[in-house]
Amino acid sequence: MTTKTMQSATLLGNLLHEFLDDRALAVLLNISEKTPAQWRFTGKFTEELPFYKFGRCVRYRREDVEAFIEKSRIGGINVEESE
């Protein structure tokens, strides 16, 4: 492998770790694989769960998904509050 190819592979690996597709989002949230597309179509959670389009590919940034999960939490003690 050339240095340029290795750098491209590393960059791609980092991007794949940073972004989730519909399937990965569905697995993480334990929802149907069709649900993220339905949410986008209806505009549900557009503010809470932003997405990116790269051509025809839709991706969600991992940190946005984590923030969405945290916003969806009901009850309990927040980690920040307990410190």
mmCIF file of C-alpha atoms in Angstrom:
data_model
loop_
_atom_site.group_PDB
_atom_site.id
_atom_site.type_symbol
_atom_site.label_atom_id
_atom_site.label_comp_id
_atom_site.label_asym_id
_atom_site.label_seq_id
_atom_site.Cartn_x
_atom_site.Cartn_y
_atom_site.Cartn_z
ATOM 1 C CA MET A 1 0.000 0.000 0.000
ATOM 2 C CA THR A 2 1.278 3.449 -0.823
ATOM 3 C CA THR A 3 1.357 6.230 1.736
ATOM 4 C CA LYS A 4 -1.444 8.075 -0.062
ATOM 5 C CA THR A 5 -3.622 4.949 -0.108
ATOM 6 C CA MET A 6 -2.972 4.373 3.598
ATOM 7 C CA GLN A 7 -3.899 7.983 4.389
ATOM 8 C CA SER A 8 -7.114 7.642 2.377
ATOM 9 C CA ALA A 9 -7.986 4.417 4.170
ATOM 10 C CA THR A 10 -7.359 6.062 7.550
ATOM 11 C CA LEU A 11 -9.510 9.062 6.621
ATOM 12 C CA LEU A 12 -12.310 6.800 5.394
ATOM 13 C CA GLY A 13 -12.116 4.744 8.591
ATOM 14 C CA ASN A 14 -12.393 7.894 10.697
ATOM 15 C CA LEU A 15 -15.376 9.117 8.679
ATOM 16 C CA LEU A 16 -17.127 5.769 8.956
ATOM 17 C CA HIS A 17 -16.637 5.868 12.717
ATOM 18 C CA GLU A 18 -17.919 9.455 12.938
ATOM 19 C CA PHE A 19 -21.024 8.948 10.768
ATOM 20 C CA LEU A 20 -23.847 6.401 10.977
ATOM 21 C CA ASP A 21 -26.138 5.288 8.169
ATOM 22 C CA ASP A 22 -29.837 4.430 8.604
ATOM 23 C CA ARG A 23 -29.057 0.792 9.376
ATOM 24 C CA ALA A 24 -26.531 1.633 12.107
ATOM 25 C CA LEU A 25 -28.879 4.240 13.581
ATOM 26 C CA ALA A 26 -31.741 1.733 13.625
ATOM 27 C CA VAL A 27 -29.592 -0.861 15.386
ATOM 28 C CA LEU A 28 -28.395 1.683 17.951
ATOM 29 C CA LEU A 29 -31.927 2.920 18.710
ATOM 30 C CA ASN A 30 -33.539 -0.512 18.388
ATOM 31 C CA ILE A 31 -36.001 0.697 15.750
ATOM 32 C CA SER A 32 -36.972 -0.489 12.272
ATOM 33 C CA GLU A 33 -34.492 0.280 9.475
ATOM 34 C CA LYS A 34 -37.304 2.137 7.690
ATOM 35 C CA THR A 35 -38.017 4.476 10.604
ATOM 36 C CA PRO A 36 -35.163 6.998 10.020
ATOM 37 C CA ALA A 37 -36.331 7.499 6.410
ATOM 38 C CA GLN A 38 -39.904 8.005 7.635
ATOM 39 C CA TRP A 39 -38.696 10.563 10.188
ATOM 40 C CA ARG A 40 -36.864 12.480 7.448
ATOM 41 C CA PHE A 41 -39.890 12.355 5.128
ATOM 42 C CA THR A 42 -42.306 13.650 7.789
ATOM 43 C CA GLY A 43 -39.817 16.097 9.305
ATOM 44 C CA LYS A 44 -40.071 14.419 12.693
ATOM 45 C CA PHE A 45 -36.984 15.034 14.846
ATOM 46 C CA THR A 46 -35.394 17.226 12.156
ATOM 47 C CA GLU A 47 -34.205 19.723 14.771
ATOM 48 C CA GLU A 48 -33.222 17.097 17.339
ATOM 49 C CA LEU A 49 -31.494 14.706 14.949
ATOM 50 C CA PRO A 50 -29.839 16.521 12.042
ATOM 51 C CA PHE A 51 -28.532 14.512 9.095
ATOM 52 C CA TYR A 52 -26.099 14.992 6.241
ATOM 53 C CA LYS A 53 -26.517 14.073 2.594
ATOM 54 C CA PHE A 54 -23.471 13.028 0.608
ATOM 55 C CA GLY A 55 -24.952 12.575 -2.844
ATOM 56 C CA ARG A 56 -27.781 10.111 -2.236
ATOM 57 C CA CYS A 57 -26.278 8.781 0.991
ATOM 58 C CA VAL A 58 -27.778 9.988 4.263
ATOM 59 C CA ARG A 59 -25.572 9.956 7.346
ATOM 60 C CA TYR A 60 -25.925 10.980 10.987
ATOM 61 C CA ARG A 61 -23.023 12.296 13.000
ATOM 62 C CA ARG A 62 -22.364 10.077 16.005
ATOM 63 C CA GLU A 63 -22.257 13.005 18.451
ATOM 64 C CA ASP A 64 -25.649 14.249 17.162
ATOM 65 C CA VAL A 65 -27.114 10.783 17.736
ATOM 66 C CA GLU A 66 -25.691 10.689 21.259
ATOM 67 C CA ALA A 67 -27.192 14.134 21.974
ATOM 68 C CA PHE A 68 -30.552 12.943 20.565
ATOM 69 C CA ILE A 69 -30.484 9.933 22.864
ATOM 70 C CA GLU A 70 -29.693 12.145 25.858
ATOM 71 C CA LYS A 71 -32.513 14.593 24.975
ATOM 72 C CA SER A 72 -34.940 11.675 24.753
ATOM 73 C CA ARG A 73 -34.190 10.585 28.299
ATOM 74 C CA ILE A 74 -37.044 10.796 30.782
ATOM 75 C CA GLY A 75 -36.468 10.803 34.536
ATOM 76 C CA GLY A 76 -33.495 9.739 36.594
ATOM 77 C CA ILE A 77 -30.567 11.792 37.768
ATOM 78 C CA ASN A 78 -28.402 13.468 35.157
ATOM 79 C CA VAL A 79 -24.704 12.596 35.479
ATOM 80 C CA GLU A 80 -23.819 16.300 35.438
ATOM 81 C CA GLU A 81 -26.287 17.022 38.271
ATOM 82 C CA SER A 82 -24.876 14.329 40.546
ATOM 83 C CA GLU A 83 -21.337 15.746 40.528
#
